[in-house]
PDB file of C-alpha atoms in Angstrom:
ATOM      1  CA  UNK A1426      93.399  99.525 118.933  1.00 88.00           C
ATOM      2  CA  UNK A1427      95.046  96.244 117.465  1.00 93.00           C
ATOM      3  CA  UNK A1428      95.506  95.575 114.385  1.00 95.00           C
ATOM      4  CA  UNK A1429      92.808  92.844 114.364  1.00 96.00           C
ATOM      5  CA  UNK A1430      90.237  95.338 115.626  1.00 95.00           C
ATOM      6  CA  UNK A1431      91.349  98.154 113.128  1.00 94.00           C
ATOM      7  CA  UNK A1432      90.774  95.197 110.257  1.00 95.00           C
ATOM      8  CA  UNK A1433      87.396  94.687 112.152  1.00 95.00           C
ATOM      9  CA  UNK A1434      86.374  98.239 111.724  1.00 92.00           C
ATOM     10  CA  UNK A1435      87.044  98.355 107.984  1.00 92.00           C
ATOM     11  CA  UNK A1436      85.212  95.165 107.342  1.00 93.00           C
ATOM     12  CA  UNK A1437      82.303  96.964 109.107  1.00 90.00           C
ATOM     13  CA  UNK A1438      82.567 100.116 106.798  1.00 87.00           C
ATOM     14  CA  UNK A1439      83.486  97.803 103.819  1.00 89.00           C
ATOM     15  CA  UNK A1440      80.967  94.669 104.222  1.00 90.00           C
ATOM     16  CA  UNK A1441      80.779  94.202 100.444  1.00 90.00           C
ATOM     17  CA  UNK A1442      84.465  94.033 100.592  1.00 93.00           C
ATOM     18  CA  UNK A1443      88.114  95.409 100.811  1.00 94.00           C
ATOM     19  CA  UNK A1444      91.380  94.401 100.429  1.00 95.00           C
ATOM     20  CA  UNK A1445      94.054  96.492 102.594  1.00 96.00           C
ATOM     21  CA  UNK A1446      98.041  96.228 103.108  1.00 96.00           C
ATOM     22  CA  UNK A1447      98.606  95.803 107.176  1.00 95.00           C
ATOM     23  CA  UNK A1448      99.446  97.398 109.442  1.00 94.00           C
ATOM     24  CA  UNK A1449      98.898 100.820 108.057  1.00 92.00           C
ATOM     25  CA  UNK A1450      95.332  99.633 106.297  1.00 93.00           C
ATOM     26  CA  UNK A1451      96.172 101.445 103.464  1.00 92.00           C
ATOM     27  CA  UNK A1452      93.211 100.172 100.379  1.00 92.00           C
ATOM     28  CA  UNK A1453      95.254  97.993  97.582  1.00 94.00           C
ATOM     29  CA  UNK A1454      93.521  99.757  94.427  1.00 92.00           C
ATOM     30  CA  UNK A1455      96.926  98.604  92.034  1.00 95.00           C
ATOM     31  CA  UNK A1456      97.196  95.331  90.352  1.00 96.00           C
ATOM     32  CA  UNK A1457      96.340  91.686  90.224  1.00 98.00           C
ATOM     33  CA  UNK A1458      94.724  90.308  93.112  1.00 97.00           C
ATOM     34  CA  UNK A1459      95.347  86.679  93.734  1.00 97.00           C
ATOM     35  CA  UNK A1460      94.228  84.945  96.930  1.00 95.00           C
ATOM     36  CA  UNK A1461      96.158  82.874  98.784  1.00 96.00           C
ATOM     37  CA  UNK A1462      95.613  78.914  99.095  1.00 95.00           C
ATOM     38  CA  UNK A1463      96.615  78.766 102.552  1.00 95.00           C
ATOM     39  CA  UNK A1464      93.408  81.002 103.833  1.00 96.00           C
ATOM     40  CA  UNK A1465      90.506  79.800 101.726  1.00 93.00           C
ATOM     41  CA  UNK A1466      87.255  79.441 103.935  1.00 93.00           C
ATOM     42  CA  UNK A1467      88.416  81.584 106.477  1.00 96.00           C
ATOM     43  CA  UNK A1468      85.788  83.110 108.277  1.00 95.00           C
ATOM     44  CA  UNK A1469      84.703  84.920 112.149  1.00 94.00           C
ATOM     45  CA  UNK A1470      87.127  86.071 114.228  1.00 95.00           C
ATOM     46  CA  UNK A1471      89.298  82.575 114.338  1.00 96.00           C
ATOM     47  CA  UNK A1472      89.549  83.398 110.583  1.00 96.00           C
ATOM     48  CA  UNK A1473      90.452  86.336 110.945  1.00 97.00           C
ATOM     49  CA  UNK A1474      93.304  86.213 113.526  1.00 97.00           C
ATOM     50  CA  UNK A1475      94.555  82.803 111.071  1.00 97.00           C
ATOM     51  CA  UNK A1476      94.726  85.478 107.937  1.00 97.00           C
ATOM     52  CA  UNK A1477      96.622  88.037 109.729  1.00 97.00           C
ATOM     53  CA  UNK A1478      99.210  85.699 110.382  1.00 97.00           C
ATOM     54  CA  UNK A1479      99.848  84.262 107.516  1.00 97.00           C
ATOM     55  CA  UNK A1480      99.657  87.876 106.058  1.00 97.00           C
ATOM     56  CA  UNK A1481     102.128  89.103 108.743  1.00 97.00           C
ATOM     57  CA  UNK A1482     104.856  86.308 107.890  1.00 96.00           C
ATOM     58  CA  UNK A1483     103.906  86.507 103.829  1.00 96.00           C
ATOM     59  CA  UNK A1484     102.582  89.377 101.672  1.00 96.00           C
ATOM     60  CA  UNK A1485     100.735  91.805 104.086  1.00 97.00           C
ATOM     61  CA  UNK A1486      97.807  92.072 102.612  1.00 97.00           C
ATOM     62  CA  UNK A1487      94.787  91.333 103.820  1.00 97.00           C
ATOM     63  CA  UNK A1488      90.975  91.654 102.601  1.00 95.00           C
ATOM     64  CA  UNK A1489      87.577  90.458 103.261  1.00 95.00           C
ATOM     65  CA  UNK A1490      83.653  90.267 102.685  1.00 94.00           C
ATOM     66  CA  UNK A1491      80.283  89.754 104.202  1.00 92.00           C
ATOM     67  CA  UNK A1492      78.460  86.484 102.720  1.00 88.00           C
ATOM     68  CA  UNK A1493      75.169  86.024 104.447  1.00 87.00           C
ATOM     69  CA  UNK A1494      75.785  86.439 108.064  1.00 89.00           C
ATOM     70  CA  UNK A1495      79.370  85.404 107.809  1.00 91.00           C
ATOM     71  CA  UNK A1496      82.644  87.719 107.049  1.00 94.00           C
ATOM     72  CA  UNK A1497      85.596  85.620 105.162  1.00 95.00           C
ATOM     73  CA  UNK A1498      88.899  87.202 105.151  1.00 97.00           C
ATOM     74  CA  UNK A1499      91.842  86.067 103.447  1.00 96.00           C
ATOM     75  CA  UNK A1500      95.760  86.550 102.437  1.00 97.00           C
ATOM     76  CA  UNK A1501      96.314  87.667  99.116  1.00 97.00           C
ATOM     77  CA  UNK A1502      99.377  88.345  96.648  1.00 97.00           C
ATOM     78  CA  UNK A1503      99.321  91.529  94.963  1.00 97.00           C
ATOM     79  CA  UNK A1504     101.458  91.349  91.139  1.00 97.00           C
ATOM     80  CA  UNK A1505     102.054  94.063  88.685  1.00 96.00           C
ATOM     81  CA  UNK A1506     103.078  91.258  86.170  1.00 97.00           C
ATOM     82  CA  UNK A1507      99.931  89.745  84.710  1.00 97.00           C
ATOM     83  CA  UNK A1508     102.297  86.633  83.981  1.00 97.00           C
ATOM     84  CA  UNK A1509     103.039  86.258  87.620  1.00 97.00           C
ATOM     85  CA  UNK A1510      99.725  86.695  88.152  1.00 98.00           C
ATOM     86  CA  UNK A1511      98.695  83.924  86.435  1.00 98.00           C
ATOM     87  CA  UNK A1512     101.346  81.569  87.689  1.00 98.00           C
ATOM     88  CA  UNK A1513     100.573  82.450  91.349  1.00 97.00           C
ATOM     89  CA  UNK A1514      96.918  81.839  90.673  1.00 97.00           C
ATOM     90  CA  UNK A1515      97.563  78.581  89.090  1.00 97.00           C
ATOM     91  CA  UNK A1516      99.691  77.407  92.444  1.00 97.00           C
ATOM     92  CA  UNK A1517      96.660  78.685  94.741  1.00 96.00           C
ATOM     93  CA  UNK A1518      94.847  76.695  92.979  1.00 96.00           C
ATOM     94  CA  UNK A1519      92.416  79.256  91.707  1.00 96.00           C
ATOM     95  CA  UNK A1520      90.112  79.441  88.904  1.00 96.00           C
ATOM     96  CA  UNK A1521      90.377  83.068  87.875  1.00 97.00           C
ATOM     97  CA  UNK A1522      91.963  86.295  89.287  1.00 97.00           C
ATOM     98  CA  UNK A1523      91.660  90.187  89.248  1.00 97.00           C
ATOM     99  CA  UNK A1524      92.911  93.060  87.824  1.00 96.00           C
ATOM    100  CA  UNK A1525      92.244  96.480  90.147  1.00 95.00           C
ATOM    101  CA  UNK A1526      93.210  98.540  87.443  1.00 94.00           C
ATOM    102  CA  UNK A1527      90.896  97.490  84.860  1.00 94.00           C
ATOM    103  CA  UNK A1528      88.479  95.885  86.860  1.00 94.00           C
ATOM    104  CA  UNK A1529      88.108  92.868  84.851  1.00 95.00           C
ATOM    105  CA  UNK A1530      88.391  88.949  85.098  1.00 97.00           C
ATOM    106  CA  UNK A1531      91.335  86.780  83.885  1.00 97.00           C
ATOM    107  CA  UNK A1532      90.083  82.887  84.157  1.00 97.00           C
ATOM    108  CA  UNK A1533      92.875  80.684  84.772  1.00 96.00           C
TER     109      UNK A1533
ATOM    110  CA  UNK B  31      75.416  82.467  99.039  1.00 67.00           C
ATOM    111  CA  UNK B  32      75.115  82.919  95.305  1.00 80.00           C
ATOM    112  CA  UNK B  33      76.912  85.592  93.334  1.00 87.00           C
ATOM    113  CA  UNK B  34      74.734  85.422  90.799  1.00 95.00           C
ATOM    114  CA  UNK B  35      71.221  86.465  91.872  1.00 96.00           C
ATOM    115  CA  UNK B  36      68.762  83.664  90.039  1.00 96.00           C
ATOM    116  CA  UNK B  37      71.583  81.871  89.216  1.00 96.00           C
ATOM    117  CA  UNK B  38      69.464  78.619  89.234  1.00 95.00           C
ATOM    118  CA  UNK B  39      67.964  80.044  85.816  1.00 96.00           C
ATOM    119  CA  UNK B  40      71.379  79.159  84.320  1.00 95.00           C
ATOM    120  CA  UNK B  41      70.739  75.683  86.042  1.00 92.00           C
ATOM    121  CA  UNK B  42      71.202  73.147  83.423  1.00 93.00           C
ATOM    122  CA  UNK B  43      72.394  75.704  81.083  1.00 95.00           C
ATOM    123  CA  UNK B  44      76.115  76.602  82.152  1.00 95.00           C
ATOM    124  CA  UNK B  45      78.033  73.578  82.709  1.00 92.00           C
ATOM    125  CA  UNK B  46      80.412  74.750  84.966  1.00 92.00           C
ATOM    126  CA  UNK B  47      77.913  77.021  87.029  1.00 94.00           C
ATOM    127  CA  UNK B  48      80.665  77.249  89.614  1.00 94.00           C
ATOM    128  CA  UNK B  49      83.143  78.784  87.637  1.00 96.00           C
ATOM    129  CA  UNK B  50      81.055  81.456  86.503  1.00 97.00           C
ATOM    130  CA  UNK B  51      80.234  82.011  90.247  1.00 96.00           C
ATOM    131  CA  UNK B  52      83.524  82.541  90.895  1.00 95.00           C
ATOM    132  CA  UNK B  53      84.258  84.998  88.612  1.00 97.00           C
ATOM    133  CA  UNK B  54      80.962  87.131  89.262  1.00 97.00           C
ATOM    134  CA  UNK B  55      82.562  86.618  93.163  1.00 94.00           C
ATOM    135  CA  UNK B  56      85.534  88.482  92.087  1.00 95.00           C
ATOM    136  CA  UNK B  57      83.326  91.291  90.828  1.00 96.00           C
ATOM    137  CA  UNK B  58      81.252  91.392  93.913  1.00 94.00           C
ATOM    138  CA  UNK B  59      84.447  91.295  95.790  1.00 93.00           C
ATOM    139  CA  UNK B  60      86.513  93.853  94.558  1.00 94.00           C
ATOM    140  CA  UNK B  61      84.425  96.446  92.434  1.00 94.00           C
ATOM    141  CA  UNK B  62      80.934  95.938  94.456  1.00 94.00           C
ATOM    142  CA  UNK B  63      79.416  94.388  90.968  1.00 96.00           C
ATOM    143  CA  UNK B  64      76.399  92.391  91.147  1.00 96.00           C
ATOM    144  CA  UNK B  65      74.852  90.016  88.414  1.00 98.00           C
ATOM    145  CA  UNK B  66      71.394  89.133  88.594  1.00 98.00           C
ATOM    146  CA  UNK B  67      69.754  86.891  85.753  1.00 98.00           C
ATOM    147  CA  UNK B  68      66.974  88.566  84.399  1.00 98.00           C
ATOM    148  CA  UNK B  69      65.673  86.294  81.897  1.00 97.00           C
ATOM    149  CA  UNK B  70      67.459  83.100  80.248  1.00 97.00           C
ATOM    150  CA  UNK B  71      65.544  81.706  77.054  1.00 96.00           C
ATOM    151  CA  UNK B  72      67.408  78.026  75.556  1.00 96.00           C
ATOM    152  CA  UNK B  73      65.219  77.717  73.099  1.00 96.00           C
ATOM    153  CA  UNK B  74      66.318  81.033  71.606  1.00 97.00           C
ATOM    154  CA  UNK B  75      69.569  81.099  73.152  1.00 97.00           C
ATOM    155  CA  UNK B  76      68.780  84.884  74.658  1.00 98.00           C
ATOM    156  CA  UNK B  77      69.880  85.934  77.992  1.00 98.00           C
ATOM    157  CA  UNK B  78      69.094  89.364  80.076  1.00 98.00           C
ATOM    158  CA  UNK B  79      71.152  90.230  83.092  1.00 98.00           C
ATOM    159  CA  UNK B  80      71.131  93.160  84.780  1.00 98.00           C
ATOM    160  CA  UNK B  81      74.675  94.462  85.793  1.00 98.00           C
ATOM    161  CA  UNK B  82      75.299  96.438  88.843  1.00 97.00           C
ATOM    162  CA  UNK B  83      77.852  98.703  91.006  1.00 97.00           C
ATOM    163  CA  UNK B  84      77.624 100.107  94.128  1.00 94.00           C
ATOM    164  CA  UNK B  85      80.149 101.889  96.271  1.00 90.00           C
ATOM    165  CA  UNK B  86      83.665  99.892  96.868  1.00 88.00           C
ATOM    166  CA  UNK B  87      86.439 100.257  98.757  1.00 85.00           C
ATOM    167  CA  UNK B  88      89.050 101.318  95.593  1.00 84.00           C
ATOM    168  CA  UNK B  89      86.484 104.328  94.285  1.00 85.00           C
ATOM    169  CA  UNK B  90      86.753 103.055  91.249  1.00 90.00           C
ATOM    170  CA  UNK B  91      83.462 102.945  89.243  1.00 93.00           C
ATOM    171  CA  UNK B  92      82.634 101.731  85.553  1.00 96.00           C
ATOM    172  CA  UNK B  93      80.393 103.975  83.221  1.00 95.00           C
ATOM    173  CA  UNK B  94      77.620 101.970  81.696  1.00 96.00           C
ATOM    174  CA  UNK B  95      79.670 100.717  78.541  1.00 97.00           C
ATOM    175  CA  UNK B  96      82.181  99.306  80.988  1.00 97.00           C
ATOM    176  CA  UNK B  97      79.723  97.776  83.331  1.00 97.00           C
ATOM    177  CA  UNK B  98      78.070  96.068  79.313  1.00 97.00           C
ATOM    178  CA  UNK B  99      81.284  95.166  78.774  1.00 97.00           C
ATOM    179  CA  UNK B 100      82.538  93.224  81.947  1.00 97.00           C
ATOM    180  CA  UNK B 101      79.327  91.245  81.878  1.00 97.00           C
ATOM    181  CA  UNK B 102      79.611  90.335  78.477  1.00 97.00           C
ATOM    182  CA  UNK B 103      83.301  89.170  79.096  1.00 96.00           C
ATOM    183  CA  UNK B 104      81.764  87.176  81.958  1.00 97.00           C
ATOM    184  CA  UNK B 105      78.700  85.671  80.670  1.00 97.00           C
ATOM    185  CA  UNK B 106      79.581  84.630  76.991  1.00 97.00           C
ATOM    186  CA  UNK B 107      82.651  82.891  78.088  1.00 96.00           C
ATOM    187  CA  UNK B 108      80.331  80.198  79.487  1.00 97.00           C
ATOM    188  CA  UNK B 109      77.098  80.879  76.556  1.00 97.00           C
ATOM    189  CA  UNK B 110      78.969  81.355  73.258  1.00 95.00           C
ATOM    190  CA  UNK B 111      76.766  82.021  70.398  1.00 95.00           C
ATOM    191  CA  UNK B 112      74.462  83.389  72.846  1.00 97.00           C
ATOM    192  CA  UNK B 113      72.562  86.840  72.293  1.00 97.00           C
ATOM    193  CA  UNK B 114      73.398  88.904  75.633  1.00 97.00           C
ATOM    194  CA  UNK B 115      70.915  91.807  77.004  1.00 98.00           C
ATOM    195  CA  UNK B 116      72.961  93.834  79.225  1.00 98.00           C
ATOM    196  CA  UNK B 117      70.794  96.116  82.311  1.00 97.00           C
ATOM    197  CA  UNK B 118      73.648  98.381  83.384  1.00 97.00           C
ATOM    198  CA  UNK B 119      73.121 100.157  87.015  1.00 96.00           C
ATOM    199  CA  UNK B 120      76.042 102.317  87.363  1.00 96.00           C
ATOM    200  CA  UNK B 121      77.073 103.744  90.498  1.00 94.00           C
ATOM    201  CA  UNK B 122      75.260 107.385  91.816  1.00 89.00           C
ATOM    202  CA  UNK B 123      77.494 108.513  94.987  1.00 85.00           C
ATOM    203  CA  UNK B 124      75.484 110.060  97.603  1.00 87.00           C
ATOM    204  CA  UNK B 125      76.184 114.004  98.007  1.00 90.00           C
ATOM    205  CA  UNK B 126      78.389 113.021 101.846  1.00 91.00           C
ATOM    206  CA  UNK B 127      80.647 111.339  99.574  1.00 87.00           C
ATOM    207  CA  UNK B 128      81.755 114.958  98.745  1.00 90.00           C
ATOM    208  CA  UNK B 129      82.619 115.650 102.399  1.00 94.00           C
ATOM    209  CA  UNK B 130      86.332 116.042 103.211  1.00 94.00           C
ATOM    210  CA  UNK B 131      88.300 118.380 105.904  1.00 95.00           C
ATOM    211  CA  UNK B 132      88.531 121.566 103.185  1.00 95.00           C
ATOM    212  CA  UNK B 133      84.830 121.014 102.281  1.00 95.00           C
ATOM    213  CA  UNK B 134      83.349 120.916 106.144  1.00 96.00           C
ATOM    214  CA  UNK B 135      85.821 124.367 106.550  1.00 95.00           C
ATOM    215  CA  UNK B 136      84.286 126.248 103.357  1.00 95.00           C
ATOM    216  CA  UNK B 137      80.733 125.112 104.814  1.00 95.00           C
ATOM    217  CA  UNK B 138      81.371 126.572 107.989  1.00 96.00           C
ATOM    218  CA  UNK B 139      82.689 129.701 106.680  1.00 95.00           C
ATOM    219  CA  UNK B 140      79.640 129.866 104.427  1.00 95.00           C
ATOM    220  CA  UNK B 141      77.777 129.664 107.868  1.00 95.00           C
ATOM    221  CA  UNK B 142      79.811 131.793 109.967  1.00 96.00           C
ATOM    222  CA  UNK B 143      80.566 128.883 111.938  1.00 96.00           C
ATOM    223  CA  UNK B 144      83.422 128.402 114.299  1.00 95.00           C
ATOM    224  CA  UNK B 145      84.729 124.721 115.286  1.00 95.00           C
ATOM    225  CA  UNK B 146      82.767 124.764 118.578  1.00 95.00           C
ATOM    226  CA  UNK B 147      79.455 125.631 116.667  1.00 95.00           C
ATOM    227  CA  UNK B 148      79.861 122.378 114.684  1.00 96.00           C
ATOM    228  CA  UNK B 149      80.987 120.441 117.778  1.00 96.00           C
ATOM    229  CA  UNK B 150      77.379 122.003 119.664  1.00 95.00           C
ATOM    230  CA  UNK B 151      75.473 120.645 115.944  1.00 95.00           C
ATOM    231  CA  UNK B 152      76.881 116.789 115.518  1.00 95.00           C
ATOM    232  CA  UNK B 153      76.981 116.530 119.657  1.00 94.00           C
ATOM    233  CA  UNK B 154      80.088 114.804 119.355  1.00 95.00           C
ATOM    234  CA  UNK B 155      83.256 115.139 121.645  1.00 94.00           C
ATOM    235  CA  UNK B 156      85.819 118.027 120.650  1.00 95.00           C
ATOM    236  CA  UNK B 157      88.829 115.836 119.843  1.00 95.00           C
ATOM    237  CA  UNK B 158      86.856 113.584 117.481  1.00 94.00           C
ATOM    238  CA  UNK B 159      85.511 116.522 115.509  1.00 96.00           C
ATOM    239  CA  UNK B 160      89.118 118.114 115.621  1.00 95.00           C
ATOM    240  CA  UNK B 161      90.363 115.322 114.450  1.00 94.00           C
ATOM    241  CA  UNK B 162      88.115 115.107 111.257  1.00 95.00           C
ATOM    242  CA  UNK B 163      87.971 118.830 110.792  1.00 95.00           C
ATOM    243  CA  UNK B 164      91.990 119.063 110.791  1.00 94.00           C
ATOM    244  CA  UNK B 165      91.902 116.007 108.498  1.00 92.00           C
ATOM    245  CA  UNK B 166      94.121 114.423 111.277  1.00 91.00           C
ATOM    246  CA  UNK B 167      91.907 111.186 110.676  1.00 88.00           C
ATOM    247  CA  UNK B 168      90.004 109.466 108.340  1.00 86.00           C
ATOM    248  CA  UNK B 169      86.217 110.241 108.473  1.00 89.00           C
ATOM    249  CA  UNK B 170      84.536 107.012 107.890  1.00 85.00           C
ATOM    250  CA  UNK B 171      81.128 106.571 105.795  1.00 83.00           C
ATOM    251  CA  UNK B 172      78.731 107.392 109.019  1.00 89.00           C
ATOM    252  CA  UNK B 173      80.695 110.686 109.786  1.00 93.00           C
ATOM    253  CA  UNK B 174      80.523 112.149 106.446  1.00 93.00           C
ATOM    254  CA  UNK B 175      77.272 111.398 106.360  1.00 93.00           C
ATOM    255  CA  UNK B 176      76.477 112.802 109.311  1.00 95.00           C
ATOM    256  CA  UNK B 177      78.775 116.392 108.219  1.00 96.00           C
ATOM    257  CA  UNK B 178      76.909 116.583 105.066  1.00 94.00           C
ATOM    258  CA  UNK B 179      73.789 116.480 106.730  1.00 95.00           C
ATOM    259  CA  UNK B 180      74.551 119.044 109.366  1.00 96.00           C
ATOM    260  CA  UNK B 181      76.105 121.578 106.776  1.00 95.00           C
ATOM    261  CA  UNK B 182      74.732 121.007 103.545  1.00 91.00           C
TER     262      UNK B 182
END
């Protein structure tokens, strides 16, 4: 199975989301989360295979959701550092980011 | 699709609707937390959301403080001086959840089962059942299920 078909498979037993370091597909459950500029709006299977690229050549981590009938995936830095968190969210260009640990919202 | 559920009760409200979207997104995202606007009085600045978790991907579940708490965090920052009603619906696993390789082997001993008995039960192939049995791979949400209900 490829690794964009393994990635389909967990989105299908994870529609409310997931986030997952490729290729092994092992859950991210550590850290901030901080999506990645480069793959906002990616959605369907062209999203998809555009995410796992940039995932392959960047971070390797990849996640996604359901939204109505649409799955988005994207690329997304994982930090220990809530500091770097920040500053990496602030580049992407986003206007708040996650903490797995705590399970709690930082605005940006 | 909103991430708040009745968001447009907040319409005129919340000035920056879409930044309070995005963090309830986050929530929905990551923990499988959903906000849904209840009531939201201006004249008495009073608002009533209900706060809820279902099953995620990281296992990790809030107790009904946390659950207060996170929606507080999220909902004030954009309301200050507001009085917040928190609804927390915290997360109830079903019993397959349970189900793991040592658990479908104690069940089978309970039931004087060999591997070829439970093979005969879920109608699946051998190496599939193997497989999950030997904890060789991963038994996804359907399989569990479908364990739990054979052997509970």
């Amino acid at each position: 199975m490829t690794l964009f078909d393994r990635l389909k498979q967990v989105a299908s037993e994870n529609p409310t989301g997931f986030t997952v370091k490729i290729p092994n597909l092992e859950p991210v459950t550590t850290g901030w989360v901080v999506a990645m500029k480069e793959t906002q709006n990616s959605f369907g299977d062209e999203g998809l295979q555009r995410v796992i690229e940039v995932a392959q050549r960047t971070t390797q981590i990849v996640g996604g959701w359901k939204e109505g009938d649409l799955f988005y995936w994207d690329a997304s830095f994982i930090v220990q550092s809530e500091k770097e968190a920040v500053q990496i969210g602030i580049e992407n260009g986003q206007i708040a980011i996650f903490n797995l640990d705590t399970f709690e919202v930082k605005y940006l | 699709m909103n991430a708040i559920k009745n968001i447009h009760l907040l319409a005129g409200i919340v000035a920056n609707v879409e930044d309070l979207e995005a963090g309830a997104a986050l929530y929905k995202r990551h923990g499988n937390i959903e906000f849904k606007v209840i009531t939201a009085d201006e004249s008495a600045c009073e608002l009533v959301v209900l706060a809820r978790q279902g099953k995620n991907q990281a296992e990790k579940y809030l107790d009904p403080k946390e659950l207060i708490e996170r929606a507080r965090s999220l909902f004030l920052r954009f309301l200050p001086g507001w009085k917040l009603l928190v609804r927390a619906s915290v997360y109830n696993p079903h019993p397959s959840q349970q189900v793991t390789p040592q658990w479908i082997t104690e069940r089978l001993q309970a039931r004087g089962w060999r591997l070829k008995d439970l093979i005969n039960a879920v109608g699946l192939d051998k190496s599939n059942v193997s497989a999950w049995v030997g904890g060789l791979r991963p038994m996804s949400n359907i399989v569990k299920s479908l364990m739990w209900h054979v052997l509970k």
